[in-house]
PDB file of C-alpha atoms in Angstrom:
ATOM      1  CA  PRO A 109      36.476  42.422  -8.389  1.00 47.00           C
ATOM      2  CA  ALA A 110      38.504  41.925  -5.235  1.00 48.00           C
ATOM      3  CA  LEU A 111      37.107  39.808  -2.444  1.00 53.00           C
ATOM      4  CA  GLY A 112      34.835  41.923  -0.277  1.00 48.00           C
ATOM      5  CA  GLN A 113      33.965  44.372  -3.080  1.00 52.00           C
ATOM      6  CA  ASP A 114      30.718  44.413  -4.992  1.00 53.00           C
ATOM      7  CA  ALA A 115      30.517  44.481  -8.783  1.00 50.00           C
ATOM      8  CA  PRO A 116      27.865  44.690 -11.498  1.00 54.00           C
ATOM      9  CA  ASP A 117      26.114  41.443 -12.388  1.00 55.00           C
ATOM     10  CA  GLU A 118      27.765  41.312 -15.833  1.00 56.00           C
ATOM     11  CA  ALA A 119      31.165  41.195 -14.115  1.00 62.00           C
ATOM     12  CA  ARG A 120      30.106  38.257 -11.947  1.00 74.00           C
ATOM     13  CA  PRO A 121      28.917  35.426 -14.227  1.00 86.00           C
ATOM     14  CA  PHE A 122      28.766  32.911 -11.360  1.00 91.00           C
ATOM     15  CA  ARG A 123      26.626  35.014  -9.030  1.00 90.00           C
ATOM     16  CA  LEU A 124      23.333  33.234  -9.663  1.00 92.00           C
ATOM     17  CA  VAL A 125      24.714  29.694  -9.447  1.00 94.00           C
ATOM     18  CA  ALA A 126      26.682  30.687  -6.345  1.00 94.00           C
ATOM     19  CA  GLN A 127      23.417  31.681  -4.708  1.00 93.00           C
ATOM     20  CA  GLN A 128      21.825  28.364  -5.698  1.00 94.00           C
ATOM     21  CA  VAL A 129      24.752  26.353  -4.293  1.00 94.00           C
ATOM     22  CA  VAL A 130      24.719  28.204  -0.981  1.00 95.00           C
ATOM     23  CA  GLU A 131      20.948  27.900  -0.617  1.00 94.00           C
ATOM     24  CA  GLU A 132      21.161  24.142  -1.254  1.00 94.00           C
ATOM     25  CA  GLU A 133      24.145  23.401   0.982  1.00 91.00           C
ATOM     26  CA  CYS A 134      23.494  26.005   3.700  1.00 92.00           C
ATOM     27  CA  PRO A 135      19.700  26.210   4.072  1.00 90.00           C
ATOM     28  CA  ALA A 136      17.971  28.694   6.395  1.00 89.00           C
ATOM     29  CA  LEU A 137      20.864  31.165   6.561  1.00 93.00           C
ATOM     30  CA  ALA A 138      20.020  34.680   7.708  1.00 94.00           C
ATOM     31  CA  LEU A 139      20.450  37.338   5.022  1.00 94.00           C
ATOM     32  CA  PRO A 140      23.847  38.727   6.170  1.00 93.00           C
ATOM     33  CA  ALA A 141      25.355  35.238   6.348  1.00 95.00           C
ATOM     34  CA  LEU A 142      23.729  34.284   3.053  1.00 95.00           C
ATOM     35  CA  ASN A 143      25.232  37.319   1.308  1.00 94.00           C
ATOM     36  CA  PHE A 144      28.672  36.554   2.772  1.00 95.00           C
ATOM     37  CA  TRP A 145      28.604  32.927   1.595  1.00 95.00           C
ATOM     38  CA  MET A 146      27.189  33.868  -1.821  1.00 94.00           C
ATOM     39  CA  GLN A 147      30.020  36.310  -2.468  1.00 93.00           C
ATOM     40  CA  LEU A 148      32.587  33.835  -1.206  1.00 95.00           C
ATOM     41  CA  GLN A 149      31.231  31.011  -3.373  1.00 95.00           C
ATOM     42  CA  ASP A 150      31.193  33.364  -6.339  1.00 94.00           C
ATOM     43  CA  HIS A 151      34.913  34.011  -5.878  1.00 94.00           C
ATOM     44  CA  PHE A 152      35.623  30.292  -5.439  1.00 96.00           C
ATOM     45  CA  PHE A 153      33.968  29.656  -8.812  1.00 95.00           C
ATOM     46  CA  GLU A 154      36.115  32.388 -10.347  1.00 94.00           C
ATOM     47  CA  ALA A 155      39.196  30.720  -8.866  1.00 95.00           C
ATOM     48  CA  GLN A 156      38.118  27.376 -10.345  1.00 95.00           C
ATOM     49  CA  TYR A 157      37.731  29.071 -13.726  1.00 94.00           C
ATOM     50  CA  GLN A 158      41.362  30.182 -13.469  1.00 94.00           C
ATOM     51  CA  TYR A 159      42.600  26.811 -12.218  1.00 96.00           C
ATOM     52  CA  PHE A 160      41.303  24.851 -15.196  1.00 95.00           C
ATOM     53  CA  SER A 161      43.084  27.121 -17.652  1.00 93.00           C
ATOM     54  CA  PRO A 162      45.880  25.325 -19.578  1.00 93.00           C
ATOM     55  CA  GLU A 163      48.354  28.011 -18.484  1.00 94.00           C
ATOM     56  CA  ARG A 164      50.272  27.043 -15.339  1.00 93.00           C
ATOM     57  CA  GLU A 165      50.566  30.669 -14.205  1.00 94.00           C
ATOM     58  CA  ARG A 166      46.793  30.944 -14.004  1.00 95.00           C
ATOM     59  CA  LYS A 167      46.681  27.845 -11.832  1.00 96.00           C
ATOM     60  CA  PHE A 168      48.884  29.653  -9.341  1.00 96.00           C
ATOM     61  CA  ILE A 169      46.563  32.657  -9.560  1.00 96.00           C
ATOM     62  CA  ALA A 170      43.710  30.301  -8.720  1.00 96.00           C
ATOM     63  CA  LEU A 171      45.609  28.939  -5.710  1.00 97.00           C
ATOM     64  CA  ILE A 172      46.305  32.447  -4.421  1.00 96.00           C
ATOM     65  CA  SER A 173      42.657  33.403  -4.903  1.00 96.00           C
ATOM     66  CA  GLY A 174      41.496  30.265  -3.120  1.00 96.00           C
ATOM     67  CA  ILE A 175      43.780  30.951  -0.164  1.00 97.00           C
ATOM     68  CA  GLU A 176      42.466  34.528  -0.041  1.00 96.00           C
ATOM     69  CA  CYS A 177      38.909  33.185   0.151  1.00 95.00           C
ATOM     70  CA  LEU A 178      39.857  30.746   2.921  1.00 96.00           C
ATOM     71  CA  ASN A 179      41.546  33.566   4.801  1.00 95.00           C
ATOM     72  CA  MET A 180      38.283  35.500   4.632  1.00 94.00           C
ATOM     73  CA  LEU A 181      36.536  32.459   6.096  1.00 94.00           C
ATOM     74  CA  MET A 182      38.987  32.248   8.982  1.00 93.00           C
ATOM     75  CA  ARG A 183      38.481  35.951   9.710  1.00 93.00           C
ATOM     76  CA  ASN A 184      34.701  35.424   9.921  1.00 93.00           C
ATOM     77  CA  LEU A 185      34.523  32.227  11.936  1.00 92.00           C
ATOM     78  CA  ASP A 186      31.072  32.857  13.334  1.00 91.00           C
ATOM     79  CA  THR A 187      29.681  32.962   9.797  1.00 93.00           C
ATOM     80  CA  ALA A 188      31.929  30.123   8.617  1.00 94.00           C
ATOM     81  CA  TYR A 189      30.579  27.820  11.326  1.00 93.00           C
ATOM     82  CA  LEU A 190      27.043  28.436  10.071  1.00 93.00           C
ATOM     83  CA  CYS A 191      27.905  26.273   7.051  1.00 94.00           C
ATOM     84  CA  PRO A 192      30.812  24.043   8.133  1.00 94.00           C
ATOM     85  CA  LEU A 193      30.257  21.370   5.484  1.00 94.00           C
ATOM     86  CA  LEU A 194      30.704  23.812   2.611  1.00 95.00           C
ATOM     87  CA  ALA A 195      33.779  25.247   4.354  1.00 96.00           C
ATOM     88  CA  ALA A 196      35.281  21.742   4.621  1.00 96.00           C
ATOM     89  CA  LYS A 197      34.712  21.187   0.900  1.00 96.00           C
ATOM     90  CA  GLN A 198      36.363  24.499   0.004  1.00 96.00           C
ATOM     91  CA  PHE A 199      39.435  23.740   2.119  1.00 97.00           C
ATOM     92  CA  LYS A 200      39.772  20.339   0.453  1.00 97.00           C
ATOM     93  CA  MET A 201      39.472  21.842  -3.026  1.00 97.00           C
ATOM     94  CA  VAL A 202      42.208  24.436  -2.433  1.00 97.00           C
ATOM     95  CA  ALA A 203      44.378  21.782  -0.765  1.00 96.00           C
ATOM     96  CA  GLU A 204      44.118  19.658  -3.903  1.00 96.00           C
ATOM     97  CA  TRP A 205      45.260  22.622  -5.988  1.00 96.00           C
ATOM     98  CA  ALA A 206      48.216  23.197  -3.661  1.00 96.00           C
ATOM     99  CA  SER A 207      49.224  19.540  -3.890  1.00 94.00           C
ATOM    100  CA  ALA A 208      48.974  19.552  -7.693  1.00 94.00           C
ATOM    101  CA  LEU A 209      51.196  22.656  -7.805  1.00 95.00           C
ATOM    102  CA  SER A 210      53.909  21.002  -5.691  1.00 93.00           C
ATOM    103  CA  HIS A 211      52.970  22.651  -2.381  1.00 94.00           C
ATOM    104  CA  PRO A 212      52.397  19.517  -0.261  1.00 92.00           C
ATOM    105  CA  TRP A 213      53.059  21.219   3.100  1.00 92.00           C
ATOM    106  CA  ARG A 214      50.497  23.887   2.337  1.00 94.00           C
ATOM    107  CA  ALA A 215      48.068  21.193   1.194  1.00 95.00           C
ATOM    108  CA  ARG A 216      48.403  19.314   4.471  1.00 93.00           C
ATOM    109  CA  CYS A 217      47.867  22.471   6.535  1.00 93.00           C
ATOM    110  CA  LEU A 218      44.748  23.329   4.553  1.00 96.00           C
ATOM    111  CA  LEU A 219      43.352  19.837   5.006  1.00 95.00           C
ATOM    112  CA  GLN A 220      43.994  19.921   8.738  1.00 93.00           C
ATOM    113  CA  LEU A 221      42.130  23.228   8.999  1.00 94.00           C
ATOM    114  CA  GLY A 222      39.305  21.931   6.834  1.00 95.00           C
ATOM    115  CA  ASN A 223      39.020  18.842   9.000  1.00 93.00           C
ATOM    116  CA  ILE A 224      37.926  21.073  11.900  1.00 92.00           C
ATOM    117  CA  PHE A 225      34.925  22.229   9.881  1.00 94.00           C
ATOM    118  CA  LYS A 226      34.211  18.677   8.746  1.00 94.00           C
ATOM    119  CA  ILE A 227      34.066  17.496  12.375  1.00 91.00           C
ATOM    120  CA  GLN A 228      31.754  20.382  13.235  1.00 90.00           C
ATOM    121  CA  ALA A 229      29.460  19.470  10.338  1.00 91.00           C
ATOM    122  CA  MET A 230      29.465  15.816  11.413  1.00 90.00           C
ATOM    123  CA  SER A 231      28.561  16.800  14.965  1.00 87.00           C
ATOM    124  CA  ARG A 232      25.550  18.772  13.740  1.00 85.00           C
ATOM    125  CA  TRP A 233      24.470  15.896  11.512  1.00 87.00           C
ATOM    126  CA  TYR A 234      24.743  13.445  14.400  1.00 84.00           C
ATOM    127  CA  ASN A 235      22.772  15.650  16.789  1.00 82.00           C
ATOM    128  CA  GLN A 236      19.968  15.902  14.254  1.00 81.00           C
ATOM    129  CA  LEU A 237      19.604  12.143  13.766  1.00 74.00           C
ATOM    130  CA  PRO A 238      16.181  10.779  14.753  1.00 72.00           C
ATOM    131  CA  ASP A 239      15.798   8.667  17.845  1.00 63.00           C
ATOM    132  CA  ALA A 240      17.389   5.229  17.601  1.00 51.00           C
ATOM    133  CA  ALA A 241      14.001   3.612  18.173  1.00 51.00           C
ATOM    134  CA  GLN A 242      12.642   5.127  14.979  1.00 57.00           C
ATOM    135  CA  SER A 243      13.146   3.218  11.764  1.00 57.00           C
ATOM    136  CA  GLN A 244      15.327   5.005   9.252  1.00 57.00           C
ATOM    137  CA  PRO A 245      17.100   4.056   5.998  1.00 59.00           C
ATOM    138  CA  ALA A 246      20.730   2.979   6.270  1.00 53.00           C
ATOM    139  CA  ALA A 247      21.858   5.867   4.062  1.00 53.00           C
ATOM    140  CA  SER A 248      20.648   8.420   6.630  1.00 63.00           C
ATOM    141  CA  LYS A 249      23.089   6.932   9.155  1.00 72.00           C
ATOM    142  CA  ARG A 250      26.077   7.884   7.005  1.00 84.00           C
ATOM    143  CA  PHE A 251      27.710  11.280   6.982  1.00 87.00           C
ATOM    144  CA  GLU A 252      29.195  12.444   3.678  1.00 88.00           C
ATOM    145  CA  THR A 253      30.921   9.126   2.958  1.00 90.00           C
ATOM    146  CA  ARG A 254      32.847  10.382  -0.080  1.00 92.00           C
ATOM    147  CA  LEU A 255      34.124  13.489   1.716  1.00 92.00           C
ATOM    148  CA  GLN A 256      35.173  11.459   4.756  1.00 91.00           C
ATOM    149  CA  VAL A 257      37.145   8.970   2.666  1.00 93.00           C
ATOM    150  CA  GLU A 258      38.764  11.642   0.496  1.00 94.00           C
ATOM    151  CA  TYR A 259      39.908  13.590   3.565  1.00 94.00           C
ATOM    152  CA  THR A 260      41.299  10.426   5.164  1.00 92.00           C
ATOM    153  CA  ILE A 261      43.220   9.418   2.015  1.00 94.00           C
ATOM    154  CA  ALA A 262      44.663  12.889   1.461  1.00 93.00           C
ATOM    155  CA  VAL A 263      45.703  13.534   5.054  1.00 89.00           C
ATOM    156  CA  THR A 264      47.187  10.053   5.465  1.00 89.00           C
ATOM    157  CA  GLN A 265      49.215  10.255   2.266  1.00 90.00           C
ATOM    158  CA  LEU A 266      50.509  13.766   2.938  1.00 89.00           C
ATOM    159  CA  HIS A 267      51.327  13.057   6.560  1.00 83.00           C
ATOM    160  CA  GLY A 268      53.168   9.867   5.665  1.00 79.00           C
ATOM    161  CA  SER A 269      55.329  11.601   3.056  1.00 81.00           C
ATOM    162  CA  LEU A 270      55.962  14.822   4.965  1.00 84.00           C
ATOM    163  CA  GLN A 271      56.494  13.662   8.511  1.00 75.00           C
ATOM    164  CA  THR A 272      59.658  15.111  10.031  1.00 67.00           C
ATOM    165  CA  PRO A 273      62.408  12.574  10.777  1.00 73.00           C
ATOM    166  CA  LEU A 274      63.150  12.149  14.460  1.00 73.00           C
ATOM    167  CA  ARG A 275      66.067  14.215  15.729  1.00 79.00           C
ATOM    168  CA  PRO A 276      67.887  14.116  19.069  1.00 85.00           C
ATOM    169  CA  LEU A 277      66.585  16.553  21.673  1.00 81.00           C
ATOM    170  CA  VAL A 278      68.632  19.735  21.981  1.00 82.00           C
ATOM    171  CA  ARG A 279      68.301  22.154  24.880  1.00 80.00           C
ATOM    172  CA  TRP A 280      67.147  25.651  23.958  1.00 76.00           C
ATOM    173  CA  GLN A 281      70.124  28.027  24.041  1.00 80.00           C
ATOM    174  CA  GLY A 282      68.596  31.334  22.982  1.00 78.00           C
ATOM    175  CA  THR A 283      66.061  33.728  24.472  1.00 78.00           C
ATOM    176  CA  SER A 284      63.152  31.913  26.040  1.00 73.00           C
ATOM    177  CA  PRO A 285      60.267  31.645  23.571  1.00 77.00           C
ATOM    178  CA  LYS A 286      56.879  33.130  24.428  1.00 84.00           C
ATOM    179  CA  ILE A 287      54.653  30.191  25.328  1.00 89.00           C
ATOM    180  CA  GLN A 288      51.099  30.472  26.544  1.00 92.00           C
ATOM    181  CA  VAL A 289      48.831  27.817  28.016  1.00 94.00           C
ATOM    182  CA  HIS A 290      45.154  28.469  27.324  1.00 93.00           C
ATOM    183  CA  SER A 291      42.609  26.502  29.311  1.00 91.00           C
ATOM    184  CA  ILE A 292      38.847  26.527  28.753  1.00 89.00           C
ATOM    185  CA  CYS A 293      37.080  25.788  31.999  1.00 85.00           C
ATOM    186  CA  HIS A 294      33.359  26.140  31.444  1.00 79.00           C
ATOM    187  CA  TYR A 295      31.041  23.489  32.813  1.00 74.00           C
ATOM    188  CA  ARG A 296      27.279  23.394  32.743  1.00 67.00           C
ATOM    189  CA  PRO A 297      24.704  20.611  32.919  1.00 61.00           C
ATOM    190  CA  ASP A 298      25.281  18.527  29.808  1.00 57.00           C
ATOM    191  CA  PRO A 299      23.535  15.170  29.332  1.00 56.00           C
ATOM    192  CA  THR A 300      25.904  14.142  26.513  1.00 53.00           C
ATOM    193  CA  SER A 301      28.920  14.150  28.837  1.00 51.00           C
ATOM    194  CA  ARG A 302      27.002  13.626  32.106  1.00 53.00           C
ATOM    195  CA  THR A 303      28.348  16.881  33.492  1.00 55.00           C
ATOM    196  CA  GLY A 304      26.389  18.309  36.407  1.00 57.00           C
ATOM    197  CA  ARG A 305      26.166  21.831  37.793  1.00 61.00           C
ATOM    198  CA  ASP A 306      28.613  21.070  40.646  1.00 66.00           C
ATOM    199  CA  CYS A 307      31.441  19.576  38.631  1.00 70.00           C
ATOM    200  CA  PRO A 308      34.696  18.907  40.564  1.00 74.00           C
ATOM    201  CA  LEU A 309      36.961  19.239  37.506  1.00 75.00           C
ATOM    202  CA  PRO A 310      37.641  23.013  37.779  1.00 77.00           C
ATOM    203  CA  ASP A 311      39.026  22.539  41.276  1.00 81.00           C
ATOM    204  CA  LEU A 312      41.339  19.823  39.977  1.00 84.00           C
ATOM    205  CA  SER A 313      42.456  20.917  36.518  1.00 87.00           C
ATOM    206  CA  VAL A 314      42.907  24.675  36.983  1.00 90.00           C
ATOM    207  CA  PRO A 315      45.450  24.474  39.850  1.00 92.00           C
ATOM    208  CA  ASN A 316      47.259  21.693  37.978  1.00 92.00           C
ATOM    209  CA  HIS A 317      47.503  23.687  34.746  1.00 93.00           C
ATOM    210  CA  ARG A 318      48.483  26.874  36.555  1.00 93.00           C
ATOM    211  CA  ALA A 319      51.218  25.122  38.585  1.00 95.00           C
ATOM    212  CA  TYR A 320      52.629  23.507  35.426  1.00 95.00           C
ATOM    213  CA  SER A 321      52.727  26.879  33.636  1.00 94.00           C
ATOM    214  CA  GLU A 322      54.413  28.635  36.572  1.00 93.00           C
ATOM    215  CA  ARG A 323      56.982  25.868  36.900  1.00 93.00           C
ATOM    216  CA  HIS A 324      58.060  26.251  33.262  1.00 89.00           C
ATOM    217  CA  GLY A 325      57.668  30.033  32.999  1.00 88.00           C
ATOM    218  CA  PHE A 326      54.645  29.925  30.694  1.00 91.00           C
ATOM    219  CA  LYS A 327      51.803  32.443  30.679  1.00 92.00           C
ATOM    220  CA  TYR A 328      48.592  30.793  31.877  1.00 94.00           C
ATOM    221  CA  VAL A 329      45.279  32.081  30.482  1.00 93.00           C
ATOM    222  CA  LEU A 330      42.055  30.740  31.951  1.00 92.00           C
ATOM    223  CA  HIS A 331      38.852  31.083  29.889  1.00 91.00           C
ATOM    224  CA  THR A 332      35.663  30.752  31.925  1.00 87.00           C
ATOM    225  CA  GLU A 333      33.378  31.978  29.121  1.00 88.00           C
ATOM    226  CA  LEU A 334      32.994  30.459  25.672  1.00 88.00           C
ATOM    227  CA  PRO A 335      33.594  32.520  22.519  1.00 88.00           C
ATOM    228  CA  LEU A 336      31.077  30.195  20.846  1.00 87.00           C
ATOM    229  CA  PRO A 337      28.460  29.940  23.622  1.00 86.00           C
ATOM    230  CA  ASP A 338      25.879  28.111  21.504  1.00 83.00           C
ATOM    231  CA  ARG A 339      28.179  25.094  21.023  1.00 81.00           C
ATOM    232  CA  GLU A 340      29.877  22.581  23.268  1.00 78.00           C
ATOM    233  CA  ALA A 341      33.050  23.861  24.918  1.00 79.00           C
ATOM    234  CA  HIS A 342      35.559  21.963  22.791  1.00 80.00           C
ATOM    235  CA  TYR A 343      34.401  23.776  19.641  1.00 83.00           C
ATOM    236  CA  SER A 344      35.785  27.008  21.121  1.00 88.00           C
ATOM    237  CA  LYS A 345      39.348  25.688  21.377  1.00 89.00           C
ATOM    238  CA  MET A 346      40.492  26.578  17.868  1.00 86.00           C
ATOM    239  CA  LEU A 347      38.861  30.005  18.075  1.00 89.00           C
ATOM    240  CA  VAL A 348      40.659  30.694  21.371  1.00 91.00           C
ATOM    241  CA  ILE A 349      44.001  29.792  19.767  1.00 90.00           C
ATOM    242  CA  HIS A 350      43.156  31.840  16.677  1.00 89.00           C
ATOM    243  CA  GLN A 351      42.403  34.892  18.840  1.00 89.00           C
ATOM    244  CA  ALA A 352      45.626  34.349  20.803  1.00 90.00           C
ATOM    245  CA  PHE A 353      47.686  34.455  17.609  1.00 88.00           C
ATOM    246  CA  LEU A 354      45.966  37.670  16.562  1.00 88.00           C
ATOM    247  CA  SER A 355      46.583  39.283  19.943  1.00 83.00           C
ATOM    248  CA  ALA A 356      49.416  41.787  20.275  1.00 68.00           C
ATOM    249  CA  ASP A 357      50.504  40.033  23.494  1.00 68.00           C
TER     250      ASP A 357
END
């Protein structure tokens, strides 16, 4: 079945194990989010089944299926952020397939996107650590050591081999490109960054950003509300950019 379509149980052999994986790695999900992740994990397992076929064509089918699943994740970011660790693992898996099929640029892009979810997962893990005064085993102070190292190795290797050689600067001769500057300016009392209610930064940064944009002919967009209000402001940056790319403007 296509992603987003239901099918009888006999046509989905990985449905049960997909549910078990999601329940283990994404505990306490509400039912709509649980159903979304279960269906997505089911399709990832189907893609893995294709990838480990000896036929090279089926490996490409697996890569296309994996990218389709990741695209569904990116179109449902609110649900994706409910289980960022599993999302980071899925991005890494599909990136490995892309690299093995001689698509290193695609692999690097997928890893860079997956790293956003990995950082989000690490932030949640850190915020849930017990107080420093409480005794705790050393292992509990580590966040997904294997995943961290594998991401670092993959991104470092791909970046080192794919980096663009330096070229001399050339002035733009064609029609001016459409460039937008998006600024999130949302401050509230926050003990982690020692931000108070009367923060002076908006009076300093907003005029500076706006003047820079006007000087260079860029469109300046100021965001005073967060698209992800239950998280710290910087987690909304990628969503703001994602929404800007989807906008007709």
